[in-house]
XYZ file of C-alpha atoms in Angstrom:
758
model
C 6.833 -12.398 -17.513
C 4.151 -10.647 -19.545
C 5.161 -7.253 -20.884
C 2.751 -4.320 -21.393
C 1.928 -4.069 -25.088
C 3.506 -1.342 -27.167
C 0.574 0.110 -29.086
C 0.697 3.541 -30.775
C 0.254 6.499 -28.387
C -3.352 7.102 -29.386
C -4.818 7.051 -25.902
C -5.916 3.416 -26.076
C -2.931 1.541 -24.710
C 0.422 1.962 -23.032
C 3.435 2.815 -25.122
C 6.860 1.386 -24.540
C 10.004 3.437 -25.018
C 13.398 1.910 -24.357
C 16.003 4.350 -23.069
C 18.691 2.853 -25.266
C 16.876 3.884 -28.454
C 16.845 7.646 -27.987
C 17.781 9.561 -31.189
C 20.863 11.263 -29.771
C 22.592 7.909 -29.393
C 22.570 7.658 -33.186
C 22.967 11.316 -34.173
C 25.340 12.380 -31.432
C 24.608 14.142 -28.182
C 25.480 17.666 -29.257
C 23.509 17.602 -32.520
C 20.434 16.223 -30.832
C 20.788 18.663 -27.963
C 20.776 21.666 -30.281
C 17.815 20.159 -32.122
C 15.923 19.849 -28.846
C 16.727 23.415 -27.792
C 15.624 24.809 -31.138
C 12.289 23.041 -30.937
C 11.878 24.095 -27.350
C 12.374 27.769 -28.169
C 10.009 27.592 -31.134
C 7.195 25.655 -29.513
C 7.584 26.627 -25.870
C 6.065 23.254 -25.137
C 8.537 21.340 -23.007
C 9.155 21.441 -19.294
C 12.818 21.832 -18.392
C 12.430 18.967 -15.955
C 11.021 16.734 -18.704
C 13.879 17.564 -21.052
C 16.341 16.824 -18.266
C 14.711 13.451 -17.711
C 15.063 12.614 -21.383
C 18.604 13.857 -21.984
C 20.138 11.506 -19.475
C 23.842 12.179 -19.889
C 25.040 13.977 -16.767
C 27.476 16.495 -18.184
C 25.470 17.269 -21.270
C 22.319 17.470 -19.162
C 23.884 20.245 -17.076
C 24.955 22.092 -20.232
C 21.427 21.906 -21.615
C 19.863 23.001 -18.348
C 22.120 26.047 -18.114
C 21.656 26.888 -21.796
C 17.888 26.692 -21.667
C 17.646 28.692 -18.460
C 19.869 31.486 -19.747
C 18.115 31.590 -23.113
C 14.505 31.509 -21.987
C 14.377 32.351 -18.294
C 11.063 31.811 -16.579
C 9.203 31.934 -19.853
C 9.940 28.320 -20.683
C 8.954 26.964 -17.295
C 5.927 29.101 -16.664
C 4.853 30.123 -20.169
C 5.994 33.217 -22.082
C 2.541 34.651 -21.557
C -0.753 33.430 -20.211
C -2.110 33.195 -23.741
C 0.748 31.057 -24.982
C 0.579 29.029 -21.785
C -3.079 28.194 -22.296
C -2.514 27.400 -25.964
C 0.219 24.936 -25.114
C -1.408 23.289 -22.076
C -2.062 20.129 -24.031
C 1.591 19.853 -25.048
C 2.745 20.460 -21.514
C 0.765 17.671 -19.947
C 2.935 15.164 -18.204
C 2.462 11.509 -18.969
C 2.422 8.751 -16.383
C 5.450 6.529 -16.892
C 7.201 3.589 -15.300
C 10.980 3.299 -15.437
C 11.989 -0.352 -15.147
C 15.276 -1.192 -13.496
C 17.096 -4.507 -14.039
C 17.215 -6.734 -10.950
C 19.970 -9.196 -10.145
C 18.776 -11.258 -7.188
C 22.191 -12.931 -6.910
C 23.434 -9.635 -5.392
C 21.206 -10.363 -2.414
C 23.612 -13.099 -1.308
C 26.510 -10.643 -0.979
C 27.137 -9.077 2.444
C 27.019 -6.170 2.681
C 24.545 -5.577 -0.101
C 26.340 -3.995 -3.087
C 25.308 -0.489 -4.098
C 23.380 -0.322 -7.337
C 25.314 1.172 -10.239
C 22.361 1.778 -12.512
C 22.166 4.821 -14.737
C 19.290 6.389 -16.591
C 20.449 4.657 -19.763
C 19.973 1.227 -18.200
C 16.294 1.875 -17.492
C 13.387 0.975 -19.756
C 10.490 3.402 -19.924
C 6.840 2.488 -20.319
C 4.538 5.462 -20.891
C 0.797 5.444 -20.226
C -0.705 8.374 -22.143
C -4.248 7.049 -21.715
C -4.268 8.295 -18.103
C -5.554 11.795 -18.770
C -8.443 12.316 -16.320
C -8.608 12.611 -12.540
C -12.219 11.454 -12.321
C -11.330 8.424 -14.463
C -8.019 7.618 -12.784
C -9.094 4.203 -11.391
C -10.308 3.064 -14.818
C -7.336 4.445 -16.765
C -4.571 3.289 -14.435
C -2.589 0.327 -15.946
C -3.728 -2.259 -13.397
C -4.196 -5.260 -15.661
C -0.899 -4.848 -17.524
C 1.315 -3.455 -14.772
C 5.054 -2.777 -15.058
C 5.285 -4.768 -11.825
C 5.454 -7.900 -13.957
C 8.805 -6.754 -15.345
C 10.128 -4.784 -12.372
C 8.478 -6.151 -9.220
C 9.996 -3.400 -7.065
C 7.388 -1.133 -8.662
C 4.235 -1.465 -6.537
C 1.135 -2.887 -8.189
C -0.933 0.268 -7.731
C -4.719 0.162 -8.072
C -5.622 3.626 -6.807
C -3.981 6.854 -5.635
C -5.579 9.995 -4.191
C -5.011 12.782 -1.648
C -6.305 12.464 1.894
C -9.166 14.791 2.774
C -6.891 17.193 4.661
C -4.354 17.364 1.829
C -1.439 16.245 3.988
C -0.758 12.923 2.262
C -1.079 11.128 -1.055
C -2.594 7.711 -0.334
C -1.607 4.649 -2.374
C -3.632 1.426 -2.590
C -1.532 -1.396 -4.040
C -1.836 -5.177 -4.102
C 0.692 -7.960 -3.529
C 1.307 -9.322 -7.037
C 3.048 -12.469 -5.747
C -0.220 -13.688 -4.213
C -1.815 -14.042 -7.663
C -0.118 -17.382 -8.364
C 0.680 -19.018 -5.049
C 0.579 -22.716 -5.969
C 3.443 -25.176 -5.853
C 3.868 -25.067 -9.635
C 4.631 -21.340 -9.647
C 7.957 -21.370 -7.834
C 9.853 -19.442 -10.503
C 7.153 -16.786 -10.757
C 7.112 -16.312 -7.000
C 10.896 -16.126 -6.887
C 10.932 -13.404 -9.536
C 8.215 -11.450 -7.690
C 10.006 -11.477 -4.329
C 10.731 -7.728 -4.522
C 7.001 -7.085 -4.377
C 6.834 -8.448 -0.836
C 9.951 -6.538 0.208
C 7.886 -3.379 -0.289
C 5.797 -4.299 2.773
C 8.866 -4.027 5.031
C 10.338 -0.744 6.191
C 13.920 0.381 5.656
C 15.672 3.182 7.572
C 17.528 5.783 5.520
C 19.634 8.848 6.165
C 20.063 11.862 3.928
C 23.614 12.662 2.960
C 25.154 15.865 1.688
C 24.736 16.705 -1.974
C 27.636 15.788 -4.181
C 29.299 17.953 -6.778
C 27.956 17.567 -10.310
C 31.448 17.668 -11.780
C 31.927 21.361 -12.512
C 32.179 22.605 -8.955
C 28.514 23.461 -8.466
C 26.471 21.615 -5.878
C 23.872 19.348 -7.401
C 20.307 20.357 -6.606
C 19.275 16.981 -5.215
C 19.262 14.939 -2.059
C 20.991 11.579 -1.795
C 20.133 8.800 0.643
C 21.933 5.859 2.165
C 20.673 2.785 3.988
C 21.235 3.045 7.719
C 20.426 1.642 11.115
C 17.383 2.835 13.033
C 19.652 4.876 15.270
C 21.344 6.715 12.396
C 18.247 7.309 10.312
C 16.590 10.684 9.924
C 13.450 11.104 12.006
C 11.220 10.750 8.952
C 13.386 7.975 7.523
C 13.223 5.420 10.343
C 10.429 3.385 8.773
C 10.003 4.158 5.103
C 10.167 2.388 1.747
C 9.724 5.017 -0.997
C 11.193 8.364 -1.935
C 8.390 10.711 -2.978
C 9.538 13.436 -5.349
C 6.942 16.126 -6.037
C 6.813 18.147 -9.228
C 7.893 21.298 -7.384
C 11.222 19.553 -6.710
C 10.651 18.742 -3.024
C 11.105 15.215 -1.694
C 9.539 13.386 1.244
C 9.777 9.828 2.536
C 6.783 7.499 2.523
C 4.987 6.241 5.615
C 3.038 2.996 6.020
C -0.594 3.052 7.149
C 0.444 0.429 9.725
C 3.292 -1.976 10.397
C 2.865 -5.363 8.731
C 5.552 -7.229 10.672
C 4.213 -6.014 13.999
C 0.744 -7.252 13.102
C 2.217 -10.624 12.157
C 3.776 -10.714 15.608
C 0.454 -9.860 17.290
C -1.273 -12.617 15.291
C 1.266 -15.162 16.604
C 2.741 -16.076 13.205
C 6.431 -16.835 12.730
C 6.902 -14.732 9.605
C 5.038 -12.251 7.430
C 6.330 -13.851 4.247
C 7.985 -17.107 3.293
C 10.622 -17.464 0.633
C 8.565 -20.215 -0.999
C 5.519 -17.936 -1.219
C 3.070 -20.103 0.701
C 1.665 -17.246 2.770
C -1.710 -16.318 1.246
C -3.456 -17.298 4.467
C -1.997 -14.156 6.084
C -4.641 -11.874 4.657
C -3.034 -8.626 5.844
C -0.200 -9.155 3.371
C -2.591 -8.853 0.429
C -2.707 -5.058 0.356
C 0.163 -2.614 0.389
C -1.116 0.642 1.900
C 1.237 3.605 2.245
C 1.288 7.383 1.912
C 3.547 10.131 0.641
C 3.619 13.168 2.961
C 2.809 16.330 1.022
C 5.364 19.153 1.423
C 4.025 21.859 3.743
C 3.882 24.529 1.050
C 1.677 22.298 -1.139
C -0.820 21.083 1.485
C -3.350 23.874 0.987
C -3.183 23.505 -2.791
C -3.771 19.752 -2.562
C -6.516 20.079 0.047
C -8.448 22.650 -1.958
C -8.023 20.796 -5.241
C -7.050 24.063 -6.909
C -4.212 22.441 -8.854
C -6.675 20.349 -10.888
C -7.802 22.155 -14.026
C -10.560 20.746 -16.237
C -10.200 17.344 -14.534
C -6.455 17.294 -15.251
C -3.764 17.377 -12.582
C -1.010 19.966 -12.707
C 0.794 18.597 -9.654
C 2.519 15.228 -9.772
C 4.591 12.920 -7.621
C 7.264 10.394 -8.559
C 7.506 7.215 -6.503
C 10.963 5.720 -6.112
C 11.181 2.352 -4.290
C 14.150 1.753 -2.011
C 15.390 -1.602 -3.250
C 16.501 -4.141 -0.665
C 15.893 -7.909 -0.427
C 12.873 -9.147 1.533
C 13.456 -10.171 5.136
C 12.226 -13.680 5.851
C 11.956 -15.129 9.313
C 10.663 -13.855 12.634
C 8.708 -10.589 12.448
C 10.573 -9.096 15.433
C 13.992 -9.307 13.783
C 13.963 -5.646 12.711
C 11.070 -3.870 14.403
C 11.180 -0.087 14.636
C 12.308 1.531 17.885
C 8.699 2.266 18.888
C 8.089 -1.485 19.160
C 11.263 -2.338 21.045
C 9.350 -2.817 24.314
C 7.652 -5.995 23.078
C 9.209 -9.409 23.753
C 11.295 -10.746 20.866
C 10.761 -14.097 19.189
C 13.758 -16.440 19.195
C 17.265 -15.880 20.534
C 18.324 -12.255 20.058
C 21.689 -12.857 18.434
C 20.462 -15.533 16.055
C 17.356 -13.776 14.825
C 18.290 -10.090 14.901
C 18.677 -8.281 11.588
C 21.996 -6.417 11.576
C 21.682 -3.471 9.188
C 25.410 -2.753 9.156
C 26.181 -6.354 8.301
C 23.416 -6.726 5.701
C 23.688 -3.342 4.000
C 26.947 -1.840 5.158
C 27.411 1.722 6.370
C 28.038 3.275 2.947
C 25.229 1.918 0.789
C 24.182 5.043 -1.108
C 21.073 4.892 -3.261
C 21.295 5.952 -6.915
C 19.997 9.331 -7.966
C 16.292 9.470 -8.681
C 16.945 9.838 -12.415
C 19.041 6.674 -12.307
C 16.446 4.642 -10.355
C 13.508 2.530 -11.417
C 10.345 4.400 -10.466
C 6.802 5.473 -11.164
C 6.906 8.980 -12.638
C 4.284 11.701 -13.067
C 1.619 10.199 -10.828
C -1.178 12.794 -10.933
C -2.253 14.489 -7.707
C -5.998 14.910 -8.096
C -8.630 16.543 -5.913
C -9.701 14.965 -2.612
C -12.347 12.318 -3.208
C -15.484 14.263 -2.295
C -14.591 16.951 -4.820
C -13.799 14.372 -7.479
C -16.799 12.062 -7.183
C -19.551 13.260 -4.875
C -19.833 17.035 -5.102
C -19.947 17.448 -8.854
C -22.579 18.966 -11.083
C -22.837 19.944 -14.748
C -24.021 23.365 -13.761
C -20.914 25.457 -13.074
C -22.578 27.748 -10.532
C -23.911 24.824 -8.522
C -20.547 23.101 -8.644
C -18.784 26.183 -7.309
C -21.218 26.516 -4.431
C -20.808 22.859 -3.531
C -17.006 23.091 -3.677
C -17.009 26.192 -1.462
C -19.274 24.442 1.045
C -17.022 21.411 1.188
C -13.933 23.549 1.612
C -15.603 25.291 4.544
C -16.531 21.958 6.112
C -12.936 20.772 5.959
C -11.645 24.037 7.440
C -14.097 23.917 10.325
C -13.639 20.209 11.019
C -10.076 19.277 9.982
C -10.144 16.240 12.269
C -13.484 15.081 10.916
C -15.184 15.510 14.322
C -18.469 16.275 12.554
C -18.830 13.761 9.776
C -20.762 14.417 6.634
C -22.479 11.029 6.731
C -23.553 8.849 9.604
C -23.547 5.512 7.736
C -22.292 4.579 4.265
C -21.958 1.338 2.339
C -19.319 0.256 -0.167
C -19.951 -2.423 -2.779
C -17.645 -3.905 -5.424
C -20.042 -5.385 -7.933
C -20.894 -5.727 -11.616
C -23.801 -6.254 -13.981
C -22.823 -9.925 -14.212
C -20.003 -12.035 -12.858
C -18.466 -15.487 -12.617
C -18.311 -17.163 -9.227
C -15.016 -18.527 -7.888
C -13.583 -21.213 -10.100
C -15.656 -19.850 -12.998
C -18.279 -22.396 -11.998
C -21.365 -20.240 -12.420
C -22.320 -17.118 -14.344
C -24.636 -14.767 -12.424
C -26.535 -12.269 -14.562
C -29.220 -10.733 -12.296
C -27.150 -8.024 -10.607
C -28.728 -5.043 -12.360
C -32.098 -5.869 -10.885
C -30.544 -6.858 -7.584
C -28.661 -3.582 -7.180
C -31.765 -1.462 -7.552
C -33.636 -3.417 -4.879
C -30.620 -3.625 -2.572
C -29.892 0.108 -2.755
C -33.536 1.059 -2.214
C -33.716 -1.182 0.843
C -30.625 0.236 2.503
C -31.580 3.861 1.950
C -34.911 2.931 3.503
C -33.150 1.510 6.572
C -30.901 4.488 7.280
C -27.845 4.415 4.997
C -26.857 7.908 3.841
C -24.633 7.112 0.859
C -23.656 4.064 -1.191
C -20.379 3.913 -3.104
C -20.483 1.479 -6.027
C -17.208 0.231 -7.497
C -18.531 -0.933 -10.860
C -16.484 -3.900 -12.080
C -18.741 -4.638 -15.068
C -16.097 -3.764 -17.654
C -13.851 -6.535 -16.329
C -16.414 -9.214 -17.100
C -16.997 -11.108 -20.338
C -19.653 -8.617 -21.362
C -17.300 -5.680 -21.095
C -19.839 -3.170 -22.427
C -22.241 -3.774 -19.514
C -22.531 -1.177 -16.778
C -24.495 -0.474 -13.611
C -24.858 3.178 -14.522
C -28.563 2.926 -15.481
C -29.265 1.846 -11.898
C -26.934 4.245 -10.101
C -28.396 7.133 -12.109
C -31.748 6.436 -10.437
C -30.266 7.599 -7.124
C -28.757 11.061 -7.748
C -26.946 12.376 -4.697
C -27.284 9.011 -2.955
C -25.116 6.645 -4.992
C -21.591 7.439 -6.113
C -20.406 5.184 -8.941
C -16.729 4.657 -9.650
C -15.863 2.760 -12.804
C -13.453 0.057 -11.609
C -12.557 -2.249 -14.535
C -9.503 -3.976 -13.049
C -9.689 -7.746 -13.208
C -9.387 -10.305 -10.429
C -5.921 -11.802 -10.824
C -6.958 -15.296 -9.660
C -10.621 -16.278 -9.398
C -10.009 -19.757 -8.037
C -11.538 -20.876 -4.721
C -9.797 -19.615 -1.608
C -8.733 -23.102 -0.525
C -6.372 -25.733 -1.883
C -3.271 -25.206 -3.979
C -2.949 -21.915 -5.860
C -5.520 -20.139 -3.735
C -7.685 -17.491 -5.343
C -6.823 -13.820 -4.955
C -9.632 -11.412 -5.751
C -7.264 -8.481 -6.051
C -9.740 -6.089 -7.662
C -12.268 -6.595 -4.867
C -9.719 -6.188 -2.088
C -8.304 -2.992 -3.572
C -11.780 -1.549 -4.128
C -12.686 -2.133 -0.490
C -9.617 -0.291 0.779
C -10.056 2.453 -1.793
C -13.601 3.078 -0.611
C -12.663 3.055 3.064
C -9.698 5.381 2.590
C -11.392 7.723 0.105
C -14.716 8.151 1.883
C -14.323 6.759 5.409
C -12.965 10.068 6.684
C -16.390 11.578 6.045
C -18.519 8.897 7.776
C -19.076 7.736 11.332
C -19.778 4.159 10.248
C -18.958 2.172 7.127
C -19.691 -1.306 5.831
C -18.551 -3.220 2.748
C -21.162 -5.621 1.432
C -22.201 -7.745 -1.503
C -25.499 -6.718 -3.066
C -27.134 -9.981 -2.020
C -26.686 -9.094 1.681
C -29.474 -7.195 3.458
C -28.825 -5.563 6.863
C -32.297 -5.502 8.416
C -33.138 -3.752 11.718
C -34.959 -6.031 14.129
C -36.793 -5.676 17.429
C -37.968 -2.137 18.062
C -35.462 -0.584 15.653
C -36.497 1.058 12.404
C -33.084 2.077 11.054
C -29.560 0.721 11.224
C -28.342 4.109 12.437
C -30.539 3.748 15.535
C -28.948 0.357 16.180
C -25.451 1.781 15.772
C -26.112 4.779 18.022
C -27.086 2.477 20.879
C -24.123 0.163 20.330
C -21.862 3.201 20.175
C -22.967 4.064 23.708
C -21.582 0.665 24.749
C -18.198 1.648 23.259
C -18.435 -0.795 20.358
C -16.513 0.104 17.219
C -17.097 -3.023 15.116
C -20.516 -4.623 14.615
C -20.587 -8.139 13.157
C -23.486 -9.781 11.318
C -23.557 -13.560 11.171
C -23.960 -15.110 7.762
C -26.092 -18.036 6.716
C -27.217 -18.666 3.191
C -30.964 -18.293 2.647
C -32.975 -20.342 0.168
C -35.367 -18.983 -2.495
C -38.904 -20.042 -1.654
C -40.182 -22.484 -4.236
C -43.717 -21.059 -4.033
C -42.456 -17.551 -4.942
C -40.214 -18.500 -7.861
C -41.321 -18.616 -11.450
C -43.049 -21.892 -12.265
C -40.251 -24.496 -12.481
C -39.769 -25.569 -16.102
C -37.762 -28.744 -16.039
C -35.151 -29.220 -18.732
C -32.805 -32.101 -19.464
C -29.583 -31.728 -21.433
C -25.976 -32.908 -21.405
C -25.152 -30.499 -18.558
C -28.053 -31.684 -16.477
C -29.205 -35.172 -17.506
C -30.999 -35.550 -14.160
C -33.295 -32.622 -14.872
C -32.936 -29.022 -13.644
C -34.816 -25.728 -13.713
C -33.908 -22.043 -13.591
C -34.900 -20.687 -10.142
C -35.824 -17.200 -11.350
C -37.386 -14.597 -9.075
C -40.769 -13.459 -10.367
C -40.917 -9.959 -11.836
C -43.702 -8.900 -9.453
C -41.740 -9.960 -6.350
C -38.488 -8.863 -4.751
C -35.327 -10.805 -4.006
C -35.778 -9.793 -0.366
C -39.097 -11.589 -0.080
C -38.248 -14.546 -2.302
C -35.068 -15.339 -0.362
C -36.582 -14.611 3.053
C -36.121 -18.184 4.214
C -33.214 -18.885 6.574
C -32.102 -22.406 7.360
C -32.378 -21.716 11.105
C -34.595 -19.619 13.325
C -32.854 -16.703 15.032
C -30.561 -16.651 16.852
C -28.766 -18.819 14.282
C -25.992 -21.145 15.429
C -24.588 -23.024 12.436
C -23.429 -19.902 10.641
C -20.681 -19.576 8.052
C -17.255 -18.192 9.079
C -17.807 -15.255 6.750
C -19.599 -12.558 8.688
C -19.963 -8.993 7.468
C -19.280 -5.899 9.532
C -20.155 -2.267 10.001
C -17.300 -0.439 11.689
C -15.759 2.874 12.626
C -13.484 3.763 9.691
C -11.336 5.979 11.927
C -10.651 2.946 14.136
C -10.195 0.136 11.610
C -6.918 0.481 9.683
C -7.395 -2.545 7.428
C -10.622 -4.369 6.666
C -10.466 -7.517 4.576
C -13.877 -8.572 3.213
C -15.178 -10.211 6.391
C -12.825 -9.054 9.111
C -11.484 -5.922 10.767
C -7.961 -7.200 10.397
C -5.913 -4.324 11.839
C -7.143 -1.631 14.211
C -5.644 1.321 16.035
C -5.435 -0.655 19.260
C -3.782 -3.672 17.649
C -0.985 -1.362 16.442
C -0.228 0.065 19.883
C 3.029 -0.998 21.500
C 3.122 -2.459 24.977
C 3.457 0.870 26.784
C 0.749 2.578 24.743
C -1.625 -0.323 25.307
C -1.230 -0.145 29.084
C -1.578 3.640 29.055
C -4.897 3.160 27.251
C -6.061 0.984 30.147
C -5.906 -2.223 28.153
C -4.144 -5.396 29.245
C -1.331 -6.129 26.792
C -0.582 -9.577 25.483
C 1.157 -10.686 22.341
C -1.814 -12.553 20.903
C -4.180 -9.692 20.097
C -7.920 -10.185 20.305
C -10.305 -7.378 19.375
C -12.383 -6.302 22.348
C -14.503 -3.498 20.867
C -16.503 -5.805 18.586
C -20.029 -7.103 19.069
C -22.109 -9.670 17.202
C -25.575 -8.163 16.821
C -28.545 -9.700 18.570
C -30.557 -11.123 15.656
C -33.858 -10.835 17.516
C -33.537 -7.495 19.307
C -31.099 -5.497 17.117
C -30.465 -6.537 13.512
C -29.882 -9.470 11.199
C -28.323 -10.119 7.801
C -30.331 -11.917 5.157
C -27.883 -13.486 2.685
C -29.765 -13.946 -0.585
C -26.934 -15.547 -2.538
C -28.208 -16.683 -5.926
C -29.211 -20.296 -6.398
C -28.643 -21.254 -10.031
C -29.855 -24.035 -12.286
C -27.079 -26.582 -11.622
C -27.970 -26.499 -7.915
C -31.448 -27.800 -8.645
C -30.384 -31.255 -9.867
C -32.919 -33.902 -8.807
C -34.617 -31.262 -6.653
C -37.957 -33.041 -6.709
C -36.247 -36.042 -5.115
C -33.681 -34.418 -2.814
C -36.196 -31.932 -1.395
C -38.320 -34.831 -0.111
C -35.528 -36.545 1.812
C -35.671 -36.600 5.606
C -32.315 -34.773 5.725
C -32.574 -32.822 2.475
C -29.671 -31.285 0.587
C -32.246 -29.124 -1.112
C -31.291 -25.568 -2.124
C -34.769 -24.267 -2.790
C -36.813 -23.143 0.175
C -39.750 -25.078 1.600
C -40.704 -22.765 4.512
C -41.958 -24.068 7.858
C -45.526 -22.977 8.621
C -45.735 -20.213 11.222
C -45.500 -21.672 14.720
C -43.784 -24.855 13.564
C -40.179 -25.539 14.559
C -37.422 -27.919 13.598
C -37.487 -31.058 15.718
C -36.525 -34.707 15.689
C -39.743 -35.436 13.874
C -39.317 -34.481 10.214
C -42.132 -32.247 9.000
C -43.338 -32.250 5.398
C -45.962 -30.428 3.402
C -48.874 -31.989 1.573
C -46.731 -32.699 -1.509
C -44.144 -34.555 0.573
C -41.474 -31.857 0.486
C -39.477 -31.483 3.678
C -39.603 -28.094 5.396
C -36.095 -26.649 5.405
C -36.215 -22.907 6.180
C -37.922 -20.194 8.234
C -39.504 -16.911 7.160
C -38.369 -13.864 9.170
C -41.637 -12.323 10.280
C -40.450 -8.706 10.562
C -38.825 -8.806 7.140
C -41.972 -10.320 5.644
C -44.529 -8.062 7.309
C -42.636 -4.759 7.513
C -39.627 -4.519 5.249
C -41.004 -6.293 2.179
C -44.079 -4.004 1.833
C -41.964 -0.901 2.494
C -39.445 -1.977 -0.151
C -42.176 -2.630 -2.705
C -43.646 0.824 -2.064
C -40.241 2.493 -2.337
C -39.490 0.753 -5.630
C -42.820 1.840 -7.084
C -42.300 5.456 -6.065
C -38.757 5.718 -7.443
C -38.810 7.617 -10.779
C -37.340 5.797 -13.735
C -34.180 7.132 -15.347
C -34.324 9.654 -18.134
């Protein structure tokens, strides 16, 4: 597996430090210990906890801890004085690190599962000093060279942030095993099995602290694997130990239960040992949270622990390492799901925790466990990205206002925004399979954003993936800067791990896109009534008597609808509105092609306003887009509201909600919009030069496979009799009259009135 590179710690790349190369192993523990203490007293620049983590010899560690405490008291931990503390802030900054733990999958065959005997000295440390900014966390996080490739029990994290109320730290991770799912990647998928185990809960029970060897109780909590019945209340369905920098520990919670959703979708297993499970889209993203200790909630919620964009609170993430469970999803459901019918014979398909793990499987100490360490706890997302200003006074006023809003509406009953849009996009990109290179997104984004603000969207969140493309110095910032207070741009340079098509062997996995969508929903959805994730070639246009999308949504909300679907059909660029076709012939196109460029004096909206069918369209693609209630949808995957609050209810809860329960769940609070009376989606996906081969011939066929638009005259309709224009080209698309007569002129006027940047 690929290993993160070990460049110098200059802020550009991750450093690698192996635990078995620490100086004291050569010079002797005592000599090095005294050296460390001397430097500590002189510089006052180390945290006791950091020194403890480095000097990983239990007895000597205790000696050092006691010596330092007695010699320096609170001055070392908190700073001898405020002046010294400020002067040494830079030295004190904690560095994100991953501790890699060796994995022996042959132990998984032993029943009960053997306890791990790892020690701190058997771990390998990778440090990531380049992560130094809260506002730049998504771009500085080591997504593209993750430690997951060496220790797949470490989640492949793409984003981490506090919830708006400060009660949880939310993690957005991806399933690394899905990146190479083809039949030729069996060994890779076998090695990455621990990554799918992270999607499955384990029950744990806290046990009494053990003596540290000199009669004093160790200041730590230990855990053992248990049955559901034995587990602590907060340990029934967890997977990670969350250790906060104040010393407190909590147990992680999942955003939803993956196995239960598999059961409701009528599948036999969430994962397969062979790794042929990419079609189960809900297993792409690992979403979980660390509960914040009660005495830290207010600090996290207010963002007061972040100083000059740097976190002073941190959390360590320690995975609980057990083998993945393959087979029926009901084999080990939590007690809250025990009222649903099981799949298969009970005795044959039940998971017996005592048999599999034993009753005395104690987890190693945190210091002896592979883990993510020093994950920064930043401000809630509005404070980090939306309510910022260079003027300090303005920033303070905005922060105070937001804090008041959260206090008055902790449940989000009065949302800040009515409707927001999320978009993962870039200045240019390669289509699936690297078949085509699209380079018109800068112009597209400006038009697309202007249109949607015009039709009622309050805020657009752009996840700018430009830095991941070939032209890594490109950015969408010149466009987003044109919309101050309306567009929030997050630099999101993580790469797609597999850009192949989504069908066939070794299916594509657009990991960066999927993570960005969940990040946007979880960061900003708490502040909006409605949210949609779109591509910037998709226009949501109000139809009928509606002038804004919010008016459409308000009426559909009265019907109790929580998910609004827009059917998708690719539109064609109208040949009469494109630049004059300049035919070229070369080795890539011996038949003759042209570049179907949109004229500078026209918009993409007008040029592509030519659908293959009149509304209501029937032969649509199975790739609709949706606007939905973010407080109802728990997981949205590109086109589909995959998991909702209702789909996660057990049988009793479902009936109490007045809903008929059945195993095969079907969403009932969704509506496909009426394309004539309510709204429609114009999909202006780019047509490029290699799709114009022989266009002069194919566009004249009676059943054309022509990808440039020859619009039907107004009043003419598709029929058995093929209609052609005077040049012999076959009509193949229809102009939407309301888009043409209302929205196109309004968009042109809005674009002209928008001030240029700078």
